[in-house]
Amino acid sequence: RGRPDMAPYKFLNKIKNGTPIDKYGDGSSMRDYTYVDDIINGIYGAIKNNIEGFEVFNLGNSSPVSLNEFIEVCEKVCEKKAIINQMGMQQGDVNITYANISKSQNMLGYRPETRLETGLKKTYNSF
């Protein structure tokens, strides 16, 4: 289902209910969204891969999408247009964040497979 304070749940729920979404900036900021099944596969890969000592692994999708694209996919999933409350850029926000998963790919065979739209559909259907 997702955490109610995170963008996927919040945006899908607000679009579904006709509640405005606060859109900060021009929508060009980018984020990396990872479906929980892919994270579980990464954790499983770390468990089954008998690595001696301790290692730190990034698990994510490594495919950032813009806020505008994220909203468009949410609208497609909900089959409804979002009501946008345009806001200025938040102070201290960064333009792009995403996981560097190269170590996880090399050492764990980690390969996220869930496309954004597929993950959002599964989240939406859980409401």
PDB file of C-alpha atoms in Angstrom, residues 3-106:
ATOM      1  CA  ARG A   3       3.412   5.067   3.389  1.00  0.00           C
ATOM      2  CA  PRO A   4       0.763   7.795   3.374  1.00  0.00           C
ATOM      3  CA  ASP A   5       3.421  10.524   3.666  1.00  0.00           C
ATOM      4  CA  MET A   6       5.247   9.469   0.492  1.00  0.00           C
ATOM      5  CA  ALA A   7       4.554  10.866  -2.993  1.00  0.00           C
ATOM      6  CA  PRO A   8       3.156   7.704  -4.665  1.00  0.00           C
ATOM      7  CA  TYR A   9       0.439   7.149  -2.063  1.00  0.00           C
ATOM      8  CA  LYS A  10      -0.222  10.856  -1.550  1.00  0.00           C
ATOM      9  CA  PHE A  11      -0.523  11.746  -5.226  1.00  0.00           C
ATOM     10  CA  LEU A  12      -2.634   8.734  -6.209  1.00  0.00           C
ATOM     11  CA  ASN A  13      -4.968   9.258  -3.264  1.00  0.00           C
ATOM     12  CA  LYS A  14      -5.360  12.986  -3.919  1.00  0.00           C
ATOM     13  CA  ILE A  15      -6.016  12.513  -7.641  1.00  0.00           C
ATOM     14  CA  LYS A  16      -8.554   9.769  -6.880  1.00  0.00           C
ATOM     15  CA  ASN A  17     -10.373  12.018  -4.391  1.00  0.00           C
ATOM     16  CA  GLY A  18     -10.139  15.237  -6.432  1.00  0.00           C
ATOM     17  CA  THR A  19      -7.908  16.913  -3.844  1.00  0.00           C
ATOM     18  CA  PRO A  20      -5.253  19.366  -5.092  1.00  0.00           C
ATOM     19  CA  ILE A  21      -1.619  18.277  -5.261  1.00  0.00           C
ATOM     20  CA  ASP A  22       1.076  20.733  -4.211  1.00  0.00           C
ATOM     21  CA  LYS A  23       3.570  20.847  -7.082  1.00  0.00           C
ATOM     22  CA  TYR A  24       6.825  22.477  -6.045  1.00  0.00           C
ATOM     23  CA  GLY A  25       8.865  24.185  -8.743  1.00  0.00           C
ATOM     24  CA  ASP A  26       8.443  23.742 -12.489  1.00  0.00           C
ATOM     25  CA  GLY A  27       8.216  19.938 -12.305  1.00  0.00           C
ATOM     26  CA  SER A  28      11.674  19.284 -13.714  1.00  0.00           C
ATOM     27  CA  SER A  29      13.080  17.964 -10.421  1.00  0.00           C
ATOM     28  CA  MET A  30      13.745  14.227 -10.622  1.00  0.00           C
ATOM     29  CA  ARG A  31      13.349  11.368  -8.157  1.00  0.00           C
ATOM     30  CA  ASP A  32      13.989   7.637  -8.196  1.00  0.00           C
ATOM     31  CA  TYR A  33      10.956   5.469  -7.340  1.00  0.00           C
ATOM     32  CA  THR A  34      11.437   1.807  -6.455  1.00  0.00           C
ATOM     33  CA  TYR A  35       8.670  -0.730  -5.988  1.00  0.00           C
ATOM     34  CA  VAL A  36       8.860  -2.763  -2.779  1.00  0.00           C
ATOM     35  CA  ASP A  37       9.153  -6.121  -4.595  1.00  0.00           C
ATOM     36  CA  ASP A  38      12.415  -4.934  -6.158  1.00  0.00           C
ATOM     37  CA  ILE A  39      13.781  -3.916  -2.749  1.00  0.00           C
ATOM     38  CA  ILE A  40      12.831  -7.324  -1.332  1.00  0.00           C
ATOM     39  CA  ASN A  41      14.668  -9.017  -4.205  1.00  0.00           C
ATOM     40  CA  GLY A  42      17.739  -6.941  -3.378  1.00  0.00           C
ATOM     41  CA  ILE A  43      17.579  -7.870   0.305  1.00  0.00           C
ATOM     42  CA  TYR A  44      17.154 -11.524  -0.646  1.00  0.00           C
ATOM     43  CA  GLY A  45      20.197 -11.228  -2.904  1.00  0.00           C
ATOM     44  CA  ALA A  46      22.235  -9.865   0.011  1.00  0.00           C
ATOM     45  CA  ILE A  47      21.100 -12.714   2.287  1.00  0.00           C
ATOM     46  CA  LYS A  48      21.763 -15.557  -0.148  1.00  0.00           C
ATOM     47  CA  ASN A  49      25.089 -14.133  -1.299  1.00  0.00           C
ATOM     48  CA  ASN A  50      27.539 -15.351   1.361  1.00  0.00           C
ATOM     49  CA  ILE A  51      29.611 -12.177   1.634  1.00  0.00           C
ATOM     50  CA  GLU A  52      32.246 -12.198   4.365  1.00  0.00           C
ATOM     51  CA  GLY A  53      32.362  -9.210   6.672  1.00  0.00           C
ATOM     52  CA  PHE A  54      30.114  -6.229   6.199  1.00  0.00           C
ATOM     53  CA  GLU A  55      29.092  -4.348   3.066  1.00  0.00           C
ATOM     54  CA  VAL A  56      26.757  -1.446   2.342  1.00  0.00           C
ATOM     55  CA  PHE A  57      24.515  -1.738  -0.719  1.00  0.00           C
ATOM     56  CA  ASN A  58      22.268   0.816  -2.382  1.00  0.00           C
ATOM     57  CA  LEU A  59      18.942  -0.620  -3.483  1.00  0.00           C
ATOM     58  CA  GLY A  60      16.837   1.573  -5.716  1.00  0.00           C
ATOM     59  CA  ASN A  61      15.753   1.880  -9.302  1.00  0.00           C
ATOM     60  CA  SER A  62      18.492   4.143 -10.642  1.00  0.00           C
ATOM     61  CA  SER A  63      16.024   5.564 -13.204  1.00  0.00           C
ATOM     62  CA  PRO A  64      14.916   9.008 -12.027  1.00  0.00           C
ATOM     63  CA  VAL A  65      11.767  10.562 -13.488  1.00  0.00           C
ATOM     64  CA  SER A  66      10.695  14.198 -13.429  1.00  0.00           C
ATOM     65  CA  LEU A  67       7.910  15.377 -11.171  1.00  0.00           C
ATOM     66  CA  ASN A  68       5.903  16.270 -14.289  1.00  0.00           C
ATOM     67  CA  GLU A  69       6.284  12.734 -15.664  1.00  0.00           C
ATOM     68  CA  PHE A  70       5.419  11.247 -12.265  1.00  0.00           C
ATOM     69  CA  ILE A  71       2.190  13.274 -12.135  1.00  0.00           C
ATOM     70  CA  GLU A  72       1.316  12.251 -15.719  1.00  0.00           C
ATOM     71  CA  VAL A  73       1.737   8.558 -14.874  1.00  0.00           C
ATOM     72  CA  CYS A  74      -0.365   8.998 -11.706  1.00  0.00           C
ATOM     73  CA  GLU A  75      -3.097  10.632 -13.802  1.00  0.00           C
ATOM     74  CA  LYS A  76      -2.972   7.745 -16.283  1.00  0.00           C
ATOM     75  CA  VAL A  77      -3.257   5.175 -13.478  1.00  0.00           C
ATOM     76  CA  CYS A  78      -6.178   7.037 -11.875  1.00  0.00           C
ATOM     77  CA  GLU A  79      -7.768   7.798 -15.251  1.00  0.00           C
ATOM     78  CA  LYS A  80      -8.304  11.319 -13.936  1.00  0.00           C
ATOM     79  CA  LYS A  81      -6.539  14.683 -14.241  1.00  0.00           C
ATOM     80  CA  ALA A  82      -4.722  16.017 -11.190  1.00  0.00           C
ATOM     81  CA  ILE A  83      -5.711  19.337  -9.685  1.00  0.00           C
ATOM     82  CA  ILE A  84      -2.390  21.157  -9.310  1.00  0.00           C
ATOM     83  CA  ASN A  85      -1.630  23.751  -6.649  1.00  0.00           C
ATOM     84  CA  GLN A  86       1.497  25.370  -8.126  1.00  0.00           C
ATOM     85  CA  MET A  87       4.064  26.229  -5.447  1.00  0.00           C
ATOM     86  CA  GLY A  88       7.510  27.792  -5.523  1.00  0.00           C
ATOM     87  CA  MET A  89      10.576  25.596  -5.183  1.00  0.00           C
ATOM     88  CA  GLN A  90      11.120  24.434  -1.595  1.00  0.00           C
ATOM     89  CA  GLN A  91      14.197  25.893   0.057  1.00  0.00           C
ATOM     90  CA  GLY A  92      16.977  23.315   0.327  1.00  0.00           C
ATOM     91  CA  ASP A  93      15.412  20.911  -2.175  1.00  0.00           C
ATOM     92  CA  VAL A  94      17.700  19.260  -4.718  1.00  0.00           C
ATOM     93  CA  ASN A  95      17.073  18.920  -8.457  1.00  0.00           C
ATOM     94  CA  ILE A  96      17.758  15.194  -8.751  1.00  0.00           C
ATOM     95  CA  THR A  97      18.198  12.169  -6.486  1.00  0.00           C
ATOM     96  CA  TYR A  98      18.620   8.523  -7.432  1.00  0.00           C
ATOM     97  CA  ALA A  99      20.385   5.391  -6.246  1.00  0.00           C
ATOM     98  CA  ASN A 100      23.739   4.293  -7.617  1.00  0.00           C
ATOM     99  CA  ILE A 101      23.106   0.545  -7.760  1.00  0.00           C
ATOM    100  CA  SER A 102      26.261  -0.551  -9.620  1.00  0.00           C
ATOM    101  CA  LYS A 103      27.746  -2.316  -6.562  1.00  0.00           C
ATOM    102  CA  SER A 104      24.443  -4.115  -5.892  1.00  0.00           C
ATOM    103  CA  GLN A 105      24.230  -5.145  -9.539  1.00  0.00           C
ATOM    104  CA  ASN A 106      27.787  -6.477  -9.573  1.00  0.00           C
TER     105      ASN A 106
END
